[in-house]
Amino acid sequence: MGFAKCCAFIVDDESLIAFQLDDIVKSLGVHAVTMSKSGSALETLKQAEGCFQLAIVDIRNAGEFSADLLQEISRQQLPVVLTTTDDEFETEFLADRSLRQVVVRKPYDSEDIRRAVRELSLEPDARIGEHLTQSPTRALAAPALDRVKHRGT
């Protein structure tokens, strides 16, 4: 099934990086909600439960490990791209092993993110976002996503 009806949830405390990630996933045909503050991101993720099919999260948001956010992502069973500058040992033991995840080390380029998103797709060759506009899930999620967009970050 892939991410044919996908909306991504992006969290990075560096606004410029968050917007670049937004552009990258949109180039794959995936809608995105982008946040730069971990606390408001956690609240948004809880309020919009069921709206997202993918998360892209900086493991350290404003220098702090994003444990609460990752717990909620795990609870909602969202596949996640974890971005980090941390060394491999720390990342392996901090990241929740029950998550479907791909770790991408900083600095990365747009192709690294595209590859990670495709790797998390249930069908590796699926065109991500192919049927996004016709998706009944997207239509049902639209009111919740509109509330999220109007609240800001």
Short mmCIF file of C-alpha atoms in Angstrom, two decimals:
data_model
loop_
_atom_site.label_atom_id
_atom_site.label_comp_id
_atom_site.label_asym_id
_atom_site.label_seq_id
_atom_site.Cartn_x
_atom_site.Cartn_y
_atom_site.Cartn_z
CA MET A 1 0.00 0.00 0.00
CA GLY A 2 2.93 2.39 0.55
CA PHE A 3 2.30 5.97 1.55
CA ALA A 4 -0.33 6.58 -1.14
CA LYS A 5 -2.53 8.45 1.34
CA CYS A 6 0.21 10.10 3.32
CA CYS A 7 0.56 13.15 5.43
CA ALA A 8 3.96 13.59 7.07
CA PHE A 9 4.62 15.14 10.47
CA ILE A 10 7.96 16.98 10.52
CA VAL A 11 9.68 18.28 13.67
CA ASP A 12 13.04 20.04 13.68
CA ASP A 13 14.01 22.93 15.97
CA GLU A 14 15.95 24.57 13.15
CA SER A 15 13.21 26.26 11.13
CA LEU A 16 15.22 26.37 7.91
CA ILE A 17 15.87 22.62 8.07
CA ALA A 18 12.21 21.95 8.92
CA PHE A 19 11.09 23.88 5.83
CA GLN A 20 13.67 22.10 3.66
CA LEU A 21 12.33 18.75 4.89
CA ASP A 22 8.82 19.98 4.09
CA ASP A 23 9.91 20.77 0.51
CA ILE A 24 11.59 17.37 0.15
CA VAL A 25 8.53 15.36 1.19
CA LYS A 26 6.24 17.56 -0.90
CA SER A 27 8.44 16.77 -3.91
CA LEU A 28 7.44 13.14 -3.27
CA GLY A 29 3.75 14.09 -3.39
CA VAL A 30 3.31 13.91 0.37
CA HIS A 31 1.44 16.57 2.33
CA ALA A 32 3.27 17.74 5.44
CA VAL A 33 2.69 19.54 8.71
CA THR A 34 5.92 21.11 9.93
CA MET A 35 6.69 22.12 13.52
CA SER A 36 9.81 23.56 15.13
CA LYS A 37 8.95 23.27 18.83
CA SER A 38 8.89 19.85 20.48
CA GLY A 39 6.26 20.73 23.11
CA SER A 40 3.73 22.09 20.64
CA ALA A 41 4.60 19.25 18.25
CA LEU A 42 3.68 16.69 20.90
CA GLU A 43 0.36 18.44 21.55
CA THR A 44 -0.39 18.65 17.82
CA LEU A 45 0.48 14.99 17.26
CA LYS A 46 -1.90 13.94 20.03
CA GLN A 47 -4.73 16.19 18.79
CA ALA A 48 -4.38 15.06 15.19
CA GLU A 49 -4.07 11.35 15.95
CA GLY A 50 -4.75 9.27 12.87
CA CYS A 51 -3.96 12.11 10.46
CA PHE A 52 -0.30 11.23 9.92
CA GLN A 53 1.22 8.19 8.26
CA LEU A 54 4.88 9.21 8.63
CA ALA A 55 7.03 11.31 10.97
CA ILE A 56 10.40 12.96 10.39
CA VAL A 57 11.92 14.04 13.69
CA ASP A 58 15.21 15.53 14.84
CA ILE A 59 16.14 13.28 17.79
CA ARG A 60 17.54 16.25 19.71
CA ASN A 61 15.16 19.19 19.63
CA ALA A 62 16.67 22.37 21.12
CA GLY A 63 19.45 20.20 22.58
CA GLU A 64 17.04 17.87 24.43
CA PHE A 65 16.26 14.27 23.52
CA SER A 66 12.72 14.12 22.07
CA ALA A 67 11.65 11.21 24.32
CA ASP A 68 8.00 12.24 24.85
CA LEU A 69 7.53 12.92 21.17
CA LEU A 70 9.07 9.57 20.20
CA GLN A 71 6.89 7.77 22.75
CA GLU A 72 3.78 9.29 21.15
CA ILE A 73 5.02 8.41 17.66
CA SER A 74 5.56 4.84 18.89
CA ARG A 75 2.11 4.74 20.53
CA GLN A 76 0.53 5.85 17.24
CA GLN A 77 2.72 3.30 15.40
CA LEU A 78 4.02 5.86 12.91
CA PRO A 79 7.02 4.97 10.80
CA VAL A 80 9.68 7.59 11.50
CA VAL A 81 12.79 9.07 9.93
CA LEU A 82 15.05 10.08 12.82
CA THR A 83 17.61 12.77 12.01
CA THR A 84 20.60 13.23 14.28
CA THR A 85 24.14 14.46 14.77
CA ASP A 86 24.57 12.00 17.68
CA ASP A 87 27.04 9.17 17.40
CA GLU A 88 25.84 5.73 16.35
CA PHE A 89 26.09 4.13 19.80
CA GLU A 90 23.87 6.72 21.51
CA THR A 91 21.29 6.75 18.73
CA GLU A 92 20.98 2.98 18.73
CA PHE A 93 20.19 2.85 22.41
CA LEU A 94 18.02 5.98 22.64
CA ALA A 95 15.77 5.23 19.68
CA ASP A 96 12.75 3.03 20.39
CA ARG A 97 13.39 -0.31 18.70
CA SER A 98 9.66 -0.97 18.34
CA LEU A 99 9.40 1.93 15.86
CA ARG A 100 9.63 1.35 12.13
CA GLN A 101 12.50 3.74 11.69
CA VAL A 102 15.36 4.90 9.56
CA VAL A 103 18.14 6.97 11.13
CA VAL A 104 19.65 9.67 8.90
CA ARG A 105 22.84 11.35 10.11
CA LYS A 106 23.40 15.07 9.73
CA PRO A 107 24.58 16.58 7.52
CA TYR A 108 22.35 14.94 4.95
CA ASP A 109 21.11 15.90 1.52
CA SER A 110 17.63 15.74 0.04
CA GLU A 111 18.28 12.34 -1.55
CA ASP A 112 19.12 10.85 1.87
CA ILE A 113 15.67 11.91 3.13
CA ARG A 114 13.89 10.69 -0.02
CA ARG A 115 15.64 7.33 0.29
CA ALA A 116 14.66 7.06 3.99
CA VAL A 117 11.01 7.87 3.25
CA ARG A 118 10.94 5.32 0.44
CA GLU A 119 12.55 2.73 2.72
CA LEU A 120 9.69 3.17 5.20
CA SER A 121 7.11 2.76 2.46
CA LEU A 122 5.32 -0.58 2.69
CA GLU A 123 5.96 -1.16 -1.00
CA PRO A 124 9.51 -0.13 -1.90
CA ASP A 125 8.56 0.72 -5.49
CA ALA A 126 5.33 2.53 -4.59
CA ARG A 127 4.95 6.06 -5.84
CA ILE A 128 4.72 7.93 -2.58
CA GLY A 129 1.67 10.14 -2.48
CA GLU A 130 0.31 8.82 -5.79
CA HIS A 131 -3.35 8.86 -4.75
CA LEU A 132 -3.10 11.53 -2.08
CA THR A 133 -5.75 13.87 -3.41
CA GLN A 134 -8.30 11.07 -3.84
CA SER A 135 -7.64 9.54 -0.42
CA PRO A 136 -10.70 9.10 1.82
CA THR A 137 -8.32 9.24 4.82
CA ARG A 138 -7.08 12.64 3.66
CA ALA A 139 -10.66 13.87 3.25
CA LEU A 140 -11.53 12.73 6.77
CA ALA A 141 -8.33 14.20 8.20
CA ALA A 142 -8.66 17.58 6.47
CA PRO A 143 -10.63 19.33 9.27
CA ALA A 144 -8.12 18.21 11.93
CA LEU A 145 -5.19 19.24 9.75
CA ASP A 146 -6.77 22.64 9.11
CA ARG A 147 -6.99 23.17 12.87
CA VAL A 148 -3.32 22.25 13.20
CA LYS A 149 -2.26 24.62 10.41
CA HIS A 150 -4.15 27.55 11.88
CA ARG A 151 -2.58 27.08 15.33
CA GLY A 152 0.96 27.56 14.00
CA THR A 153 4.12 26.24 15.62
#
